[in-house]
Amino acid sequence: MEKIAYVNGSYVPLSEAKVSVLDRGFLFADGIYEVAAVLDGKLVDNASHLARLERSVGEIRLELPETIARIQEIQKELVARNNLVNGMVYLEVTRGADTGRDFAFPKGVRPTLVMFTAEKDIVGAPSAKTGINVITVPDIRWERRDIKSVALLAQVLAKQAAAEAGAGEAWMIQDGKVTEGGSSTAFILTQDDVIVTRQNGSEILPGCTRKAVVALAEERQLRVEERAFSIEEALAAKEAFITSATVFVQGVVAIDGKKVGSGKPGPMTDRLREIYVEFAKATAV
């Protein structure tokens, strides 16, 4: 059966899901997106994703065409229509399609809202057991990375460099410090068992999985420091890992070809992954 997408009020076969060539998301990357994981047919930590959606659209003065409650209803309907058990729901909202290509905000234009689903076995992913290699690249993005913008060209180039190097992710570097991954948050575990991840700010996206993992660690009296760290510090660490909605918690076993810790996902990484999966299953809606 062909997958079903949602486009501006209608559920349509994915192959027929279309927006105007004048849509500002296409012309200017004038839009915001979110990705929510699905486990056992339910949305994971979705309230956090929808809160971030509201914040991001507010930062660029883009009004949602539907209420947050209605957006969640559509997400759930797509999960049901696509018989999705494990995977994700992608959501994008743009400022809509005007009659021309003017940079300034158009007047009287309804925002575009599209959603679709994809299957993915996040819990059973082989890379969760083996870990991934990462490479480092310069962070060439704009200065408002806290906004989940659809303008992802820098991340595309970073992820392509990783793919060509046979790596699973790219860590972006600015002023000698790691900002984040191309589509993930970066963490290390120091030799004295402190979990370190960069503090939220305009330099990084406030990751929903990052937020949950930090909270779950602190609930268990694990030590967490929110600060920047260098690649040298990461290579000297016991463990390194990434978090995101589509990998949960995943070990990093090498950086630029140099082994991290034992060269395998470490016990803290495995523990945090187990804790997060339990949290995801218990709170999914």
PDB file of N, CA, C and O in Angstrom, residues 215-254:
ATOM      1  N   ALA A 215      17.688  15.091  31.828  1.00  0.00           N
ATOM      2  CA  ALA A 215      16.774  14.997  32.971  1.00  0.00           C
ATOM      3  C   ALA A 215      16.775  13.599  33.576  1.00  0.00           C
ATOM      4  O   ALA A 215      16.798  13.437  34.806  1.00  0.00           O
ATOM      5  N   LEU A 216      16.767  12.575  32.727  1.00  0.00           N
ATOM      6  CA  LEU A 216      16.768  11.200  33.223  1.00  0.00           C
ATOM      7  C   LEU A 216      18.070  10.874  33.955  1.00  0.00           C
ATOM      8  O   LEU A 216      18.062  10.155  34.965  1.00  0.00           O
ATOM      9  N   ALA A 217      19.187  11.404  33.456  1.00  0.00           N
ATOM     10  CA  ALA A 217      20.476  11.185  34.124  1.00  0.00           C
ATOM     11  C   ALA A 217      20.490  11.858  35.497  1.00  0.00           C
ATOM     12  O   ALA A 217      20.914  11.270  36.501  1.00  0.00           O
ATOM     13  N   GLU A 218      20.006  13.097  35.532  1.00  0.00           N
ATOM     14  CA  GLU A 218      20.020  13.830  36.797  1.00  0.00           C
ATOM     15  C   GLU A 218      19.085  13.199  37.824  1.00  0.00           C
ATOM     16  O   GLU A 218      19.383  13.196  39.024  1.00  0.00           O
ATOM     17  N   GLU A 219      17.964  12.642  37.353  1.00  0.00           N
ATOM     18  CA  GLU A 219      17.048  11.952  38.274  1.00  0.00           C
ATOM     19  C   GLU A 219      17.723  10.777  38.959  1.00  0.00           C
ATOM     20  O   GLU A 219      17.349  10.399  40.076  1.00  0.00           O
ATOM     21  N   ARG A 220      18.722  10.214  38.290  1.00  0.00           N
ATOM     22  CA  ARG A 220      19.432   9.055  38.835  1.00  0.00           C
ATOM     23  C   ARG A 220      20.747   9.450  39.518  1.00  0.00           C
ATOM     24  O   ARG A 220      21.619   8.615  39.726  1.00  0.00           O
ATOM     25  N   GLN A 221      20.855  10.741  39.834  1.00  0.00           N
ATOM     26  CA  GLN A 221      22.026  11.287  40.521  1.00  0.00           C
ATOM     27  C   GLN A 221      23.328  11.100  39.738  1.00  0.00           C
ATOM     28  O   GLN A 221      24.421  11.021  40.326  1.00  0.00           O
ATOM     29  N   LEU A 222      23.224  11.004  38.435  1.00  0.00           N
ATOM     30  CA  LEU A 222      24.424  11.006  37.601  1.00  0.00           C
ATOM     31  C   LEU A 222      24.869  12.449  37.417  1.00  0.00           C
ATOM     32  O   LEU A 222      24.051  13.358  37.314  1.00  0.00           O
ATOM     33  N   ARG A 223      26.180  12.657  37.364  1.00  0.00           N
ATOM     34  CA  ARG A 223      26.700  14.021  37.251  1.00  0.00           C
ATOM     35  C   ARG A 223      26.642  14.497  35.798  1.00  0.00           C
ATOM     36  O   ARG A 223      27.123  13.803  34.894  1.00  0.00           O
ATOM     37  N   VAL A 224      26.076  15.669  35.600  1.00  0.00           N
ATOM     38  CA  VAL A 224      25.944  16.246  34.266  1.00  0.00           C
ATOM     39  C   VAL A 224      26.497  17.666  34.287  1.00  0.00           C
ATOM     40  O   VAL A 224      26.192  18.450  35.194  1.00  0.00           O
ATOM     41  N   GLU A 225      27.311  17.999  33.299  1.00  0.00           N
ATOM     42  CA  GLU A 225      27.794  19.371  33.110  1.00  0.00           C
ATOM     43  C   GLU A 225      27.377  19.833  31.721  1.00  0.00           C
ATOM     44  O   GLU A 225      27.620  19.127  30.738  1.00  0.00           O
ATOM     45  N   GLU A 226      26.751  21.000  31.650  1.00  0.00           N
ATOM     46  CA  GLU A 226      26.379  21.573  30.365  1.00  0.00           C
ATOM     47  C   GLU A 226      27.399  22.651  30.021  1.00  0.00           C
ATOM     48  O   GLU A 226      27.367  23.757  30.565  1.00  0.00           O
ATOM     49  N   ARG A 227      28.312  22.296  29.143  1.00  0.00           N
ATOM     50  CA  ARG A 227      29.393  23.195  28.725  1.00  0.00           C
ATOM     51  C   ARG A 227      29.978  22.692  27.416  1.00  0.00           C
ATOM     52  O   ARG A 227      29.740  21.548  27.004  1.00  0.00           O
ATOM     53  N   ALA A 228      30.741  23.550  26.776  1.00  0.00           N
ATOM     54  CA  ALA A 228      31.395  23.149  25.531  1.00  0.00           C
ATOM     55  C   ALA A 228      32.594  22.243  25.826  1.00  0.00           C
ATOM     56  O   ALA A 228      33.191  22.313  26.904  1.00  0.00           O
ATOM     57  N   PHE A 229      32.910  21.379  24.875  1.00  0.00           N
ATOM     58  CA  PHE A 229      34.105  20.547  24.996  1.00  0.00           C
ATOM     59  C   PHE A 229      34.802  20.460  23.643  1.00  0.00           C
ATOM     60  O   PHE A 229      34.196  20.663  22.590  1.00  0.00           O
ATOM     61  N   SER A 230      36.088  20.168  23.678  1.00  0.00           N
ATOM     62  CA  SER A 230      36.898  20.079  22.458  1.00  0.00           C
ATOM     63  C   SER A 230      37.000  18.634  21.985  1.00  0.00           C
ATOM     64  O   SER A 230      36.677  17.695  22.723  1.00  0.00           O
ATOM     65  N   ILE A 231      37.488  18.453  20.778  1.00  0.00           N
ATOM     66  CA  ILE A 231      37.731  17.104  20.254  1.00  0.00           C
ATOM     67  C   ILE A 231      38.824  16.418  21.069  1.00  0.00           C
ATOM     68  O   ILE A 231      38.749  15.206  21.323  1.00  0.00           O
ATOM     69  N   GLU A 232      39.818  17.174  21.510  1.00  0.00           N
ATOM     70  CA  GLU A 232      40.885  16.592  22.341  1.00  0.00           C
ATOM     71  C   GLU A 232      40.298  16.017  23.629  1.00  0.00           C
ATOM     72  O   GLU A 232      40.679  14.924  24.056  1.00  0.00           O
ATOM     73  N   GLU A 233      39.353  16.752  24.222  1.00  0.00           N
ATOM     74  CA  GLU A 233      38.711  16.259  25.436  1.00  0.00           C
ATOM     75  C   GLU A 233      37.861  15.024  25.127  1.00  0.00           C
ATOM     76  O   GLU A 233      37.823  14.078  25.909  1.00  0.00           O
ATOM     77  N   ALA A 234      37.213  15.034  23.975  1.00  0.00           N
ATOM     78  CA  ALA A 234      36.384  13.891  23.587  1.00  0.00           C
ATOM     79  C   ALA A 234      37.242  12.647  23.383  1.00  0.00           C
ATOM     80  O   ALA A 234      36.864  11.543  23.790  1.00  0.00           O
ATOM     81  N   LEU A 235      38.395  12.804  22.769  1.00  0.00           N
ATOM     82  CA  LEU A 235      39.278  11.657  22.527  1.00  0.00           C
ATOM     83  C   LEU A 235      39.889  11.132  23.826  1.00  0.00           C
ATOM     84  O   LEU A 235      40.274   9.961  23.895  1.00  0.00           O
ATOM     85  N   ALA A 236      39.951  11.985  24.837  1.00  0.00           N
ATOM     86  CA  ALA A 236      40.484  11.552  26.134  1.00  0.00           C
ATOM     87  C   ALA A 236      39.385  11.028  27.054  1.00  0.00           C
ATOM     88  O   ALA A 236      39.669  10.566  28.165  1.00  0.00           O
ATOM     89  N   ALA A 237      38.151  11.059  26.590  1.00  0.00           N
ATOM     90  CA  ALA A 237      37.013  10.667  27.423  1.00  0.00           C
ATOM     91  C   ALA A 237      36.889   9.150  27.516  1.00  0.00           C
ATOM     92  O   ALA A 237      37.432   8.400  26.703  1.00  0.00           O
ATOM     93  N   LYS A 238      36.103   8.715  28.500  1.00  0.00           N
ATOM     94  CA  LYS A 238      35.772   7.296  28.619  1.00  0.00           C
ATOM     95  C   LYS A 238      34.852   6.854  27.494  1.00  0.00           C
ATOM     96  O   LYS A 238      34.993   5.768  26.927  1.00  0.00           O
ATOM     97  N   GLU A 239      33.860   7.698  27.223  1.00  0.00           N
ATOM     98  CA  GLU A 239      32.837   7.364  26.233  1.00  0.00           C
ATOM     99  C   GLU A 239      32.388   8.635  25.513  1.00  0.00           C
ATOM    100  O   GLU A 239      32.592   9.754  26.010  1.00  0.00           O
ATOM    101  N   ALA A 240      31.775   8.441  24.366  1.00  0.00           N
ATOM    102  CA  ALA A 240      31.119   9.530  23.650  1.00  0.00           C
ATOM    103  C   ALA A 240      29.850   8.963  23.033  1.00  0.00           C
ATOM    104  O   ALA A 240      29.771   7.771  22.725  1.00  0.00           O
ATOM    105  N   PHE A 241      28.845   9.823  22.871  1.00  0.00           N
ATOM    106  CA  PHE A 241      27.608   9.359  22.252  1.00  0.00           C
ATOM    107  C   PHE A 241      26.827  10.542  21.696  1.00  0.00           C
ATOM    108  O   PHE A 241      27.172  11.713  21.953  1.00  0.00           O
ATOM    109  N   ILE A 242      25.819  10.229  20.914  1.00  0.00           N
ATOM    110  CA  ILE A 242      24.934  11.252  20.360  1.00  0.00           C
ATOM    111  C   ILE A 242      23.498  10.931  20.770  1.00  0.00           C
ATOM    112  O   ILE A 242      23.182   9.794  21.129  1.00  0.00           O
ATOM    113  N   THR A 243      22.651  11.950  20.702  1.00  0.00           N
ATOM    114  CA  THR A 243      21.218  11.742  20.920  1.00  0.00           C
ATOM    115  C   THR A 243      20.439  12.450  19.818  1.00  0.00           C
ATOM    116  O   THR A 243      20.854  13.494  19.325  1.00  0.00           O
ATOM    117  N   SER A 244      19.311  11.873  19.453  1.00  0.00           N
ATOM    118  CA  SER A 244      18.367  12.526  18.543  1.00  0.00           C
ATOM    119  C   SER A 244      17.076  11.722  18.547  1.00  0.00           C
ATOM    120  O   SER A 244      17.035  10.584  19.051  1.00  0.00           O
ATOM    121  N   ALA A 245      16.037  12.289  17.970  1.00  0.00           N
ATOM    122  CA  ALA A 245      14.741  11.608  17.930  1.00  0.00           C
ATOM    123  C   ALA A 245      14.782  10.335  17.103  1.00  0.00           C
ATOM    124  O   ALA A 245      13.979   9.425  17.330  1.00  0.00           O
ATOM    125  N   THR A 246      15.692  10.250  16.148  1.00  0.00           N
ATOM    126  CA  THR A 246      15.711   9.091  15.255  1.00  0.00           C
ATOM    127  C   THR A 246      16.821   8.091  15.545  1.00  0.00           C
ATOM    128  O   THR A 246      16.958   7.101  14.841  1.00  0.00           O
ATOM    129  N   VAL A 247      17.627   8.345  16.600  1.00  0.00           N
ATOM    130  CA  VAL A 247      18.601   7.324  17.042  1.00  0.00           C
ATOM    131  C   VAL A 247      18.499   7.077  18.543  1.00  0.00           C
ATOM    132  O   VAL A 247      19.065   6.113  19.048  1.00  0.00           O
ATOM    133  N   PHE A 248      17.780   7.943  19.268  1.00  0.00           N
ATOM    134  CA  PHE A 248      17.704   7.915  20.731  1.00  0.00           C
ATOM    135  C   PHE A 248      19.085   8.195  21.323  1.00  0.00           C
ATOM    136  O   PHE A 248      19.509   9.329  21.339  1.00  0.00           O
ATOM    137  N   VAL A 249      19.774   7.172  21.805  1.00  0.00           N
ATOM    138  CA  VAL A 249      21.134   7.328  22.330  1.00  0.00           C
ATOM    139  C   VAL A 249      22.022   6.348  21.581  1.00  0.00           C
ATOM    140  O   VAL A 249      21.726   5.153  21.535  1.00  0.00           O
ATOM    141  N   GLN A 250      23.104   6.846  20.995  1.00  0.00           N
ATOM    142  CA  GLN A 250      23.949   5.987  20.153  1.00  0.00           C
ATOM    143  C   GLN A 250      25.420   6.276  20.439  1.00  0.00           C
ATOM    144  O   GLN A 250      25.860   7.427  20.455  1.00  0.00           O
ATOM    145  N   GLY A 251      26.182   5.223  20.661  1.00  0.00           N
ATOM    146  CA  GLY A 251      27.589   5.375  20.994  1.00  0.00           C
ATOM    147  C   GLY A 251      28.437   5.869  19.839  1.00  0.00           C
ATOM    148  O   GLY A 251      28.217   5.504  18.688  1.00  0.00           O
ATOM    149  N   VAL A 252      29.426   6.703  20.163  1.00  0.00           N
ATOM    150  CA  VAL A 252      30.455   7.145  19.217  1.00  0.00           C
ATOM    151  C   VAL A 252      31.738   6.424  19.598  1.00  0.00           C
ATOM    152  O   VAL A 252      32.222   6.568  20.732  1.00  0.00           O
ATOM    153  N   VAL A 253      32.286   5.643  18.674  1.00  0.00           N
ATOM    154  CA  VAL A 253      33.443   4.799  19.006  1.00  0.00           C
ATOM    155  C   VAL A 253      34.747   5.305  18.409  1.00  0.00           C
ATOM    156  O   VAL A 253      35.820   4.825  18.762  1.00  0.00           O
ATOM    157  N   ALA A 254      34.657   6.273  17.492  1.00  0.00           N
ATOM    158  CA  ALA A 254      35.871   6.854  16.916  1.00  0.00           C
ATOM    159  C   ALA A 254      35.547   8.246  16.380  1.00  0.00           C
ATOM    160  O   ALA A 254      34.427   8.506  15.931  1.00  0.00           O
TER     161      ALA A 254
END
